[in-house]
Coordinates of C-alpha atoms in Angstrom, one line a residue:
M25 CA 0.1 0.2 -0.4
K26 CA 3.0 2.1 0.5
W27 CA 3.9 1.9 -2.9
K28 CA -0.1 3.2 -4.0
A29 CA 0.1 6.5 -1.4
T30 CA 3.6 7.2 -2.8
L31 CA 2.4 6.9 -6.6
L32 CA -0.7 8.8 -5.8
M33 CA 1.2 11.2 -4.1
A34 CA 3.5 11.3 -7.2
I35 CA 0.7 12.0 -9.6
L36 CA -0.6 14.7 -7.3
V37 CA 2.5 16.8 -7.7
F38 CA 2.3 15.9 -11.4
A39 CA -0.7 17.5 -11.9
V40 CA 0.4 20.5 -9.4
I41 CA 3.4 21.0 -11.5
A42 CA 1.8 20.8 -14.6
S43 CA -1.3 22.9 -13.8
G44 CA 1.5 25.8 -12.8
C45 CA 3.0 25.0 -15.6
I46 CA 0.0 25.3 -18.1
G47 CA -1.4 28.2 -16.2
S48 CA 2.3 30.0 -17.0
T49 CA 2.2 29.4 -20.6
Q50 CA -1.5 31.1 -20.7
E51 CA 0.0 34.3 -18.4
T52 CA 3.4 34.4 -20.8
K53 CA 1.0 34.2 -24.0
T54 CA -1.4 37.1 -22.3
E55 CA 1.4 39.4 -21.6
T56 CA 3.3 38.9 -25.1
S57 CA 0.4 40.1 -27.2
K58 CA -0.6 43.5 -25.0
V59 CA 1.2 46.3 -24.9
T60 CA 0.7 49.7 -23.2
L61 CA 2.0 52.5 -24.1
T62 CA 3.9 55.0 -22.1
G63 CA 5.0 58.0 -24.1
D64 CA 8.9 57.4 -24.9
F65 CA 8.2 57.0 -28.6
T66 CA 11.7 55.1 -28.4
K67 CA 10.5 52.4 -25.7
D68 CA 7.4 51.8 -26.7
V69 CA 8.3 50.7 -30.3
I70 CA 11.2 48.4 -28.8
E71 CA 8.6 46.8 -26.9
I72 CA 6.2 46.1 -29.4
G73 CA 9.1 45.0 -31.9
K74 CA 9.9 42.2 -29.3
I75 CA 6.7 41.2 -28.4
L76 CA 5.8 40.8 -32.5
Q77 CA 9.7 39.2 -32.9
Q78 CA 8.7 36.7 -30.2
N79 CA 5.3 35.8 -32.0
G80 CA 8.0 34.8 -35.1
I81 CA 6.5 38.0 -37.0
N82 CA 9.0 39.3 -38.7
E83 CA 6.9 41.4 -41.2
V84 CA 4.6 44.2 -40.6
K85 CA 2.8 45.3 -44.0
F86 CA 0.3 47.9 -44.0
A87 CA -1.5 50.0 -46.3
A88 CA -1.5 53.6 -46.7
W89 CA -4.3 55.7 -48.1
G90 CA -4.5 59.2 -49.5
S91 CA -5.5 62.0 -51.6
G92 CA -5.3 65.4 -52.5
D93 CA -4.1 67.3 -55.0
P94 CA -0.2 66.8 -56.7
N95 CA 1.7 68.2 -54.0
S96 CA 0.1 66.8 -51.0
V97 CA 1.8 63.2 -51.7
M98 CA 3.1 63.7 -47.9
R99 CA -0.4 62.1 -46.9
V100 CA 0.7 58.6 -47.5
Y101 CA 4.9 59.8 -47.6
G102 CA 4.6 60.8 -43.6
I103 CA 3.4 57.4 -43.2
V104 CA 6.1 55.4 -44.8
D105 CA 8.7 57.7 -43.3
A106 CA 7.1 56.6 -40.1
A107 CA 7.8 53.1 -41.4
Y108 CA 11.5 53.8 -41.5
K109 CA 11.8 55.4 -38.6
I110 CA 10.7 52.7 -36.5
N111 CA 12.2 50.2 -38.6
K112 CA 16.0 52.1 -37.9
I113 CA 14.7 51.9 -34.1
W114 CA 14.4 47.9 -34.6
E115 CA 17.5 47.3 -36.5
Q116 CA 19.5 49.2 -33.8
N117 CA 18.2 47.6 -31.1
G118 CA 18.3 44.2 -32.8
I119 CA 15.0 43.5 -33.9
K120 CA 14.7 41.6 -36.4
V121 CA 11.1 42.4 -37.7
K122 CA 10.6 45.2 -40.9
I123 CA 7.3 47.3 -41.2
T124 CA 6.7 47.4 -44.8
V125 CA 3.9 50.5 -46.6
T126 CA 1.9 50.1 -50.5
T127 CA 0.8 53.5 -50.6
K128 CA -2.2 54.7 -52.9
Y129 CA -2.3 58.4 -53.6
D130 CA -5.9 59.5 -55.6
Q131 CA -6.8 62.6 -57.0
S132 CA -10.4 62.9 -55.5
F133 CA -10.8 62.6 -51.8
K134 CA -13.9 61.9 -51.9
D135 CA -14.0 59.0 -54.6
Q136 CA -11.7 57.6 -52.6
Y137 CA -13.7 57.9 -49.0
Q138 CA -16.5 56.1 -51.3
E139 CA -13.9 53.5 -52.2
F140 CA -12.9 53.0 -48.7
L141 CA -16.4 52.8 -47.8
S142 CA -17.5 50.0 -50.0
K143 CA -13.7 47.8 -49.0
Q144 CA -13.1 48.6 -45.7
P145 CA -15.9 45.3 -44.6
L146 CA -15.1 43.2 -46.8
G147 CA -11.1 43.5 -45.1
Q148 CA -10.2 45.4 -48.8
A149 CA -9.7 49.1 -47.4
G150 CA -6.2 50.6 -46.2
D151 CA -4.4 50.5 -43.0
F152 CA -3.8 54.3 -43.1
F153 CA -7.0 56.5 -44.4
V154 CA -6.0 60.1 -44.4
N155 CA -8.8 62.4 -45.5
S156 CA -11.4 64.7 -44.6
Y157 CA -12.3 65.2 -40.8
A158 CA -16.3 65.7 -42.5
F159 CA -16.3 62.1 -42.9
L160 CA -14.6 61.2 -40.3
P161 CA -18.0 60.6 -37.9
T162 CA -19.7 58.5 -40.7
L163 CA -16.7 56.1 -40.5
A164 CA -16.8 56.7 -37.1
E165 CA -19.9 55.8 -36.4
E166 CA -20.1 52.4 -38.8
G167 CA -17.1 51.6 -36.7
Y168 CA -14.7 51.8 -39.7
I169 CA -11.9 53.5 -38.1
L170 CA -10.3 53.1 -34.2
D171 CA -11.1 55.0 -31.5
I172 CA -7.4 56.8 -30.4
T173 CA -9.1 58.4 -27.4
E174 CA -6.7 55.8 -24.7
Y175 CA -3.6 55.5 -26.7
A176 CA -3.8 59.1 -26.8
K177 CA -3.5 60.0 -23.0
A178 CA 0.0 58.4 -23.6
Y179 CA 1.3 61.2 -25.5
Q180 CA -0.6 63.7 -24.3
N181 CA 3.1 65.9 -25.3
V182 CA 2.8 65.7 -28.6
I183 CA -1.6 66.2 -28.5
D184 CA -1.2 69.5 -26.5
D185 CA 1.0 70.7 -29.7
F186 CA -1.7 70.5 -32.0
Y187 CA -4.1 73.8 -33.0
P188 CA -7.1 73.2 -30.2
N189 CA -9.6 73.9 -33.0
L190 CA -8.3 71.2 -35.3
L191 CA -8.0 68.8 -33.1
E192 CA -11.5 69.1 -31.9
A193 CA -12.1 68.3 -36.2
A194 CA -10.6 64.8 -35.2
K195 CA -13.2 63.9 -32.3
Y196 CA -16.7 62.2 -32.5
K197 CA -18.4 62.4 -30.1
G198 CA -16.1 63.0 -27.5
K199 CA -13.6 60.5 -28.6
L200 CA -10.4 60.6 -30.6
Y201 CA -10.6 58.8 -34.0
G202 CA -7.2 60.8 -36.2
L203 CA -4.5 63.6 -35.9
P204 CA -4.9 66.1 -37.6
Q205 CA -3.0 66.1 -40.7
D206 CA -3.2 69.0 -42.3
T207 CA -5.3 72.8 -42.8
E208 CA -6.0 75.2 -45.4
A209 CA -7.0 78.5 -45.9
R210 CA -9.5 79.7 -49.0
P211 CA -8.1 82.6 -50.4
L212 CA -10.0 84.3 -53.7
Y213 CA -7.5 85.0 -56.0
V214 CA -6.7 88.1 -57.9
R215 CA -5.5 88.0 -61.3
K216 CA -3.0 91.3 -60.8
D217 CA -2.4 92.0 -64.3
V218 CA -6.2 91.6 -65.5
A219 CA -6.6 93.5 -62.0
K220 CA -4.5 96.9 -63.5
C221 CA -6.5 96.6 -67.3
A222 CA -10.0 97.1 -65.3
G223 CA -8.8 99.3 -63.2
L224 CA -9.0 97.7 -60.0
D225 CA -6.5 98.5 -57.1
V226 CA -5.2 95.3 -55.8
T227 CA -2.8 97.2 -52.6
T228 CA -5.6 97.7 -50.6
L229 CA -8.1 95.1 -51.5
P230 CA -7.0 92.7 -48.7
E231 CA -8.1 95.7 -46.2
D232 CA -11.2 96.7 -48.0
V233 CA -12.2 93.1 -47.8
K234 CA -11.2 92.2 -44.2
S235 CA -13.1 95.4 -43.1
G236 CA -16.3 94.5 -44.9
E237 CA -16.6 97.5 -47.2
F238 CA -15.5 95.0 -50.8
T239 CA -18.1 92.9 -50.7
W240 CA -19.8 90.1 -53.4
S241 CA -21.4 93.0 -54.9
D242 CA -18.2 94.4 -55.8
V243 CA -16.5 91.4 -57.1
Y244 CA -19.7 91.3 -59.8
Y245 CA -18.5 94.6 -60.4
W246 CA -15.1 94.6 -61.5
A247 CA -16.2 91.0 -63.1
K248 CA -18.3 92.6 -65.3
K249 CA -16.0 95.7 -66.2
A250 CA -13.2 93.3 -66.8
K251 CA -14.9 91.3 -69.7
E252 CA -16.1 94.4 -70.8
K253 CA -13.0 95.9 -71.2
G254 CA -12.1 93.0 -73.0
C255 CA -9.2 92.1 -69.9
A256 CA -10.4 88.5 -69.7
E257 CA -12.7 86.1 -70.8
W258 CA -14.3 85.0 -67.3
G259 CA -14.5 87.8 -63.9
L260 CA -14.6 84.6 -62.0
I261 CA -13.7 80.9 -62.1
H262 CA -14.3 78.5 -59.3
R263 CA -14.0 74.8 -58.4
K264 CA -16.5 72.0 -59.2
G265 CA -17.5 69.4 -57.8
S266 CA -19.1 68.4 -54.4
A267 CA -20.4 71.9 -53.0
H268 CA -18.5 70.8 -50.0
P269 CA -16.4 72.5 -49.2
D270 CA -15.6 76.2 -51.1
L271 CA -19.4 77.0 -52.2
I272 CA -20.2 76.9 -49.6
Q273 CA -18.6 79.9 -48.3
F274 CA -21.1 81.9 -49.8
I275 CA -23.5 80.5 -47.0
F276 CA -22.1 81.7 -43.6
A277 CA -20.7 85.1 -46.2
F278 CA -24.7 85.7 -46.2
N279 CA -23.9 85.4 -42.7
G280 CA -26.0 82.3 -42.7
K281 CA -25.4 78.6 -40.7
L282 CA -24.9 75.0 -41.9
Y283 CA -25.4 73.6 -38.4
D284 CA -27.6 74.1 -35.0
P285 CA -25.6 72.7 -32.2
S286 CA -28.4 73.1 -30.3
T287 CA -30.4 70.1 -31.7
G288 CA -27.4 68.5 -33.4
K289 CA -28.9 68.7 -37.0
L290 CA -28.0 70.7 -40.3
V291 CA -29.3 73.2 -41.1
L292 CA -30.7 74.7 -44.4
D293 CA -30.9 78.8 -44.1
V294 CA -33.1 79.5 -47.2
P295 CA -31.9 83.3 -46.8
A296 CA -28.7 82.7 -47.0
V297 CA -28.3 79.4 -49.4
Y298 CA -31.0 81.4 -52.0
K299 CA -28.4 84.9 -52.1
W300 CA -26.0 82.1 -52.8
L301 CA -27.6 80.0 -55.8
Y302 CA -28.3 83.7 -56.5
V303 CA -24.8 85.6 -57.2
E304 CA -24.2 82.1 -59.4
W305 CA -26.9 82.5 -61.3
K306 CA -26.2 86.2 -62.2
F307 CA -22.2 85.3 -62.8
A308 CA -23.5 82.4 -65.4
Q309 CA -26.3 84.3 -66.7
D310 CA -24.1 87.5 -67.5
G311 CA -21.4 85.4 -69.2
L312 CA -19.1 86.6 -66.2
L313 CA -18.6 82.3 -65.0
P314 CA -18.8 79.3 -67.3
K315 CA -22.2 77.9 -67.4
D316 CA -20.6 74.2 -67.3
I317 CA -18.0 74.8 -64.7
M318 CA -19.2 72.3 -62.2
S319 CA -18.2 69.5 -65.2
W320 CA -15.1 71.6 -66.4
D321 CA -11.4 69.1 -66.4
W322 CA -9.0 70.2 -63.4
A323 CA -5.7 70.2 -65.2
K324 CA -7.0 71.1 -69.0
Q325 CA -9.2 73.7 -67.8
I326 CA -9.8 74.9 -64.2
H327 CA -5.9 75.5 -63.7
P328 CA -5.0 76.8 -67.4
T329 CA -7.7 79.5 -67.3
I330 CA -6.4 81.0 -64.3
V331 CA -2.6 80.7 -64.8
E332 CA -2.8 82.3 -68.4
G333 CA -4.3 84.9 -66.7
R334 CA -8.3 84.1 -68.4
T335 CA -10.0 85.1 -65.4
L336 CA -10.1 87.8 -63.1
F337 CA -11.0 86.3 -59.9
D338 CA -10.8 82.9 -58.9
I339 CA -11.8 80.7 -55.8
G340 CA -9.5 78.7 -54.7
G341 CA -7.1 77.1 -52.0
T342 CA -4.3 78.0 -50.4
W343 CA -2.4 74.9 -52.1
Y344 CA -3.1 76.4 -55.5
W345 CA 0.3 78.3 -55.1
T346 CA 2.2 75.8 -55.6
E347 CA 0.7 72.8 -57.5
W348 CA 0.7 76.0 -60.5
Q349 CA 4.9 76.0 -59.5
T350 CA 4.8 71.5 -60.0
K351 CA 2.1 71.2 -62.7
Q352 CA 2.1 72.5 -66.6
Y353 CA -0.5 74.6 -66.1
Y354 CA 0.6 77.6 -67.6
H355 CA 1.6 76.9 -72.0
G356 CA 3.1 73.4 -70.8
R357 CA 5.0 74.8 -68.1
G358 CA 5.0 75.4 -64.5
L359 CA 5.4 78.7 -63.1
K360 CA 8.2 79.9 -61.0
P361 CA 7.7 81.7 -57.9
E362 CA 8.4 84.6 -58.9
E363 CA 5.8 84.3 -61.1
V364 CA 2.7 83.1 -58.9
K365 CA 4.4 86.4 -56.4
E366 CA 3.8 89.0 -59.5
W367 CA 0.6 87.4 -61.5
F368 CA -1.2 86.6 -58.3
A369 CA -3.3 88.8 -54.8
Y370 CA -5.4 87.1 -52.3
T371 CA -7.2 88.1 -50.1
L372 CA -10.2 86.5 -48.0
F373 CA -13.5 85.6 -49.4
P374 CA -15.3 88.8 -49.2
A375 CA -18.8 89.3 -47.5
G376 CA -21.7 88.7 -48.8
E377 CA -23.1 92.2 -48.1
K378 CA -22.6 95.2 -46.2
G379 CA -22.6 94.3 -42.8
D380 CA -22.1 90.4 -43.5
K381 CA -18.4 89.6 -42.6
P382 CA -15.4 87.8 -44.6
V383 CA -14.7 84.4 -44.6
T384 CA -12.3 81.5 -45.2
L385 CA -13.3 77.9 -44.8
S386 CA -10.8 74.9 -43.5
Q387 CA -11.3 71.6 -44.0
P388 CA -8.6 69.3 -41.9
F389 CA -7.4 66.2 -43.2
I390 CA -6.8 64.0 -40.2
W391 CA -5.2 60.2 -40.4
M392 CA -7.0 58.0 -39.1
I393 CA -6.6 54.7 -38.8
N394 CA -8.9 51.3 -39.9
S395 CA -10.7 49.6 -37.2
K396 CA -9.3 46.4 -39.0
A397 CA -5.6 48.2 -39.0
G398 CA -3.0 44.9 -39.5
Q399 CA -5.6 42.5 -40.2
L400 CA -3.6 41.0 -43.3
N401 CA -0.9 40.5 -40.5
P402 CA 0.3 36.9 -38.8
K403 CA -1.8 35.8 -35.9
Y404 CA -4.4 39.2 -36.7
E405 CA -6.7 38.1 -33.9
E406 CA -4.1 37.3 -31.0
L407 CA -1.9 40.3 -31.5
K408 CA -4.6 42.7 -32.2
D409 CA -3.7 44.9 -30.1
V410 CA -0.6 44.9 -30.8
Y411 CA -0.8 46.2 -34.4
H412 CA -3.3 48.9 -33.1
A413 CA -0.4 49.9 -31.1
L414 CA 1.9 50.3 -33.5
A415 CA -0.2 51.8 -36.2
F416 CA -1.2 54.7 -33.7
L417 CA 2.7 55.3 -33.3
M418 CA 3.3 55.2 -37.1
I419 CA 0.7 58.3 -37.0
V420 CA 2.0 59.9 -34.1
K421 CA 5.4 59.4 -36.3
A422 CA 3.9 60.6 -39.2
S423 CA 2.8 64.3 -37.1
D424 CA 6.6 64.5 -36.2
S425 CA 6.6 68.8 -36.8
E426 CA 9.2 68.3 -39.6
I427 CA 7.4 66.0 -41.4
N428 CA 4.5 68.4 -41.4
A429 CA 6.2 71.5 -42.0
I430 CA 7.5 69.5 -45.1
H431 CA 4.0 69.1 -46.4
S432 CA 3.2 72.8 -45.5
V433 CA 5.8 74.1 -47.6
I434 CA 5.9 71.7 -50.6
S435 CA 1.5 71.7 -50.3
A436 CA 0.9 75.3 -49.4
H437 CA -1.3 73.9 -46.8
L438 CA -0.8 75.4 -43.0
P439 CA 0.7 74.0 -40.1
V440 CA -1.3 71.6 -37.8
R441 CA 1.3 71.9 -35.0
K442 CA 2.9 74.5 -33.1
E443 CA 6.5 73.7 -33.8
A444 CA 6.0 73.2 -37.5
A445 CA 5.2 76.5 -37.8
K446 CA 8.0 77.6 -36.1
L447 CA 9.9 75.5 -38.4
I448 CA 8.5 77.0 -41.8
K449 CA 9.9 80.4 -40.9
D450 CA 13.5 78.7 -39.9
E451 CA 15.5 80.0 -43.1
N452 CA 18.3 76.9 -42.2
W453 CA 15.7 74.5 -42.0
L454 CA 14.3 75.5 -45.4
N455 CA 17.8 75.5 -47.1
K456 CA 17.8 71.8 -45.3
L457 CA 15.0 71.0 -47.2
K458 CA 15.6 72.3 -50.1
N459 CA 18.4 70.0 -50.5
L460 CA 16.8 67.1 -49.0
D461 CA 19.6 67.6 -46.2
L462 CA 17.3 65.9 -43.8
D463 CA 16.7 62.1 -42.1
L464 CA 14.4 60.8 -44.5
A465 CA 13.4 57.7 -46.2
P466 CA 15.3 57.4 -49.1
E467 CA 11.5 56.6 -50.8
V468 CA 9.9 59.4 -49.6
K469 CA 13.5 61.8 -50.8
D470 CA 12.6 59.9 -54.2
N471 CA 9.0 61.2 -54.7
I472 CA 9.0 64.7 -53.6
K473 CA 12.4 65.6 -54.8
D474 CA 10.7 67.1 -58.2
I475 CA 8.6 69.0 -55.8
V476 CA 10.9 70.2 -53.2
E477 CA 12.9 71.6 -56.6
K478 CA 10.1 73.3 -57.4
T479 CA 8.5 75.0 -54.1
V480 CA 11.1 75.0 -51.2
N481 CA 11.5 79.1 -51.8
P482 CA 11.3 82.1 -48.9
I483 CA 8.3 83.4 -51.4
N484 CA 6.0 80.4 -50.4
A485 CA 7.5 80.5 -46.7
K486 CA 6.2 83.9 -46.6
F487 CA 2.9 83.4 -48.3
L488 CA 1.8 80.8 -46.0
A489 CA 3.1 83.4 -43.4
D490 CA 0.4 85.7 -45.2
V491 CA -2.1 84.0 -45.3
S492 CA -2.0 82.4 -41.5
Y493 CA -4.6 85.3 -40.1
M494 CA -7.4 84.1 -42.3
L495 CA -7.7 81.1 -39.8
E496 CA -8.8 83.6 -37.7
Y497 CA -12.0 84.0 -39.9
T498 CA -12.7 80.3 -40.8
H499 CA -15.9 78.1 -40.8
L500 CA -15.9 74.1 -40.5
A501 CA -18.3 72.4 -42.6
P502 CA -20.6 70.2 -40.1
A503 CA -19.2 67.0 -38.8
H504 CA -22.1 65.4 -39.1
P505 CA -23.1 62.1 -40.6
K506 CA -25.7 63.1 -43.2
Y507 CA -24.0 66.4 -43.8
P508 CA -22.1 64.9 -47.4
A509 CA -25.5 64.4 -48.7
L510 CA -26.8 67.5 -48.1
A511 CA -23.6 68.5 -50.1
D512 CA -24.7 66.9 -53.0
I513 CA -27.9 68.2 -53.5
F514 CA -26.2 72.0 -53.1
K515 CA -23.9 71.1 -55.8
E516 CA -26.8 69.2 -57.9
A517 CA -28.9 72.8 -57.1
V518 CA -25.4 75.1 -58.2
D519 CA -25.2 73.1 -61.1
K520 CA -28.6 74.3 -62.4
V521 CA -28.7 77.2 -61.4
L522 CA -25.4 78.0 -63.5
R523 CA -26.7 76.1 -66.7
G524 CA -30.1 77.7 -66.5
E525 CA -32.0 75.5 -65.8
M526 CA -33.5 76.4 -62.7
T527 CA -33.8 80.2 -61.1
P528 CA -32.3 80.3 -57.4
E529 CA -36.1 80.4 -56.2
E530 CA -36.7 76.8 -58.1
A531 CA -33.4 75.7 -57.1
V532 CA -34.5 76.4 -53.3
K533 CA -37.4 74.5 -54.2
F534 CA -35.7 71.8 -55.2
I535 CA -33.1 71.8 -52.4
E536 CA -35.9 71.4 -50.3
D537 CA -38.2 69.1 -51.7
K538 CA -34.7 66.6 -52.2
I539 CA -34.5 67.1 -48.1
K540 CA -38.0 65.8 -47.4
A541 CA -38.0 62.7 -49.5
D542 CA -35.6 61.4 -47.8
K543 CA -36.6 60.4 -44.6
E544 CA -33.6 59.9 -42.9
L545 CA -31.9 62.9 -44.5
A546 CA -35.2 65.4 -43.5
D547 CA -35.1 63.8 -39.5
N548 CA -31.3 65.6 -39.6
V549 CA -32.3 69.0 -41.5
E550 CA -34.2 71.6 -39.8
I551 CA -34.9 74.1 -43.0
K552 CA -35.2 77.6 -41.2
G553 CA -36.3 81.2 -42.6
E554 CA -37.5 82.3 -46.2
I555 CA -36.9 83.6 -49.6
P556 CA -35.6 87.0 -48.7
K557 CA -38.8 89.3 -50.5
E558 CA -37.7 92.6 -52.4
W559 CA -33.7 91.4 -51.9
E560 CA -31.2 93.0 -55.3
F561 CA -28.5 91.7 -56.3
P562 CA -25.7 93.1 -56.9
R563 CA -27.2 96.3 -54.5
G564 CA -24.1 98.5 -55.6
D565 CA -24.0 100.0 -52.0

């Protein structure tokens, strides 16, 4: 019996040991699939690299999706450079893991948003998605992008360097869903030689606009005069496509609203929208603005018309300033910085009429992370938190002040970080950028060298400094899930009044009917006010 007791004891001891071993294995497994960010970038990157290595991962594949004007390619190469910097840290610390990034850059940010919407549920969308803040609420509501609120708490020192109003654009229902990538203003450009021909003094124009003395009635007056005197083919050229965000400046310029924070609903401000459509209709019917502008080609019609001096005014964006220097819009070549400076004046978007205020509009772009980021990598379900934390650190690195400053200078967008704004004013740093004497990924240098060569210039840095004040007058379109649908209706209405298919009154009725026909939209839009009676444009006072 003694041997039986000994055997039983041995079995029990083995069972206890085995149980302990199994428990230990599970505990280790849990520890190696989780990461807690500390706020020390290098330390966090090393910790993540070790976890990946321990799990047999030697390559992490990500895809970065971005879109916009041709000079804004740092929207994807910022992510490429982040991978390069993280790979360096891992290499220096003997961690045999490497991040590789594929990029997809499209011209239309709206088309890419639609593609992201359709492909995210299928697991085919990019891991990183930089796009307008206007789409963020819908993506957050659908669960398509990552809530980075908790990650960001460890990097509060970085978060605090962003301009607060831009940071708000990256939030939805109090949660942080991304980091600001850039912003801009939308000046009214004035061709100086055409203005001189028409008799318009542009030297005092910015101050006259700022004071509200120069309104859209004055824009009409000088556009008509320029055309009648044969100074230009057109009085005004503006952007096309969705009425968001450029043309809705008219609503704010006529003291209208698009959103009611007390109800959380969008607003169809009938008086302001009517005045906007009337201005569009009047310009087009009097031959000052092309009736088919909403279908013009960007590269073949819109930009050449502006840079060749065939219009007096243009509603554009700050990024035009350098885009004109890098694209072959002017008789088959780009403009020199000296030519852009000599040929164009710029002001705020004028007040609708006396008593209103000038405006501009910003549309911050946001670094967003797919809620399935890293899904194509090995052991995704097991290491999901690690891949997500790594993706967060990549947008932190892509938001470095130097990356943000490079993007601002070469694309004429405004910096989103205070430290980036300082760099732009640093002549020594500008010289380093001019020579690409900066620690950037070789792939990034290769892809921006032509843009850098043409755009890094004190003239362009001064332009950014000159237009920065416009952010004091800026408005944001509502970050509301139904706003894109409303903007599409605006676009249809603008096209119809420009072509003369509808009067401004009929177009307002068209907008109201379209809203009411869509129950979900009708539940989210308040229709306020009436078409003003006896209102005239231009007023001439």
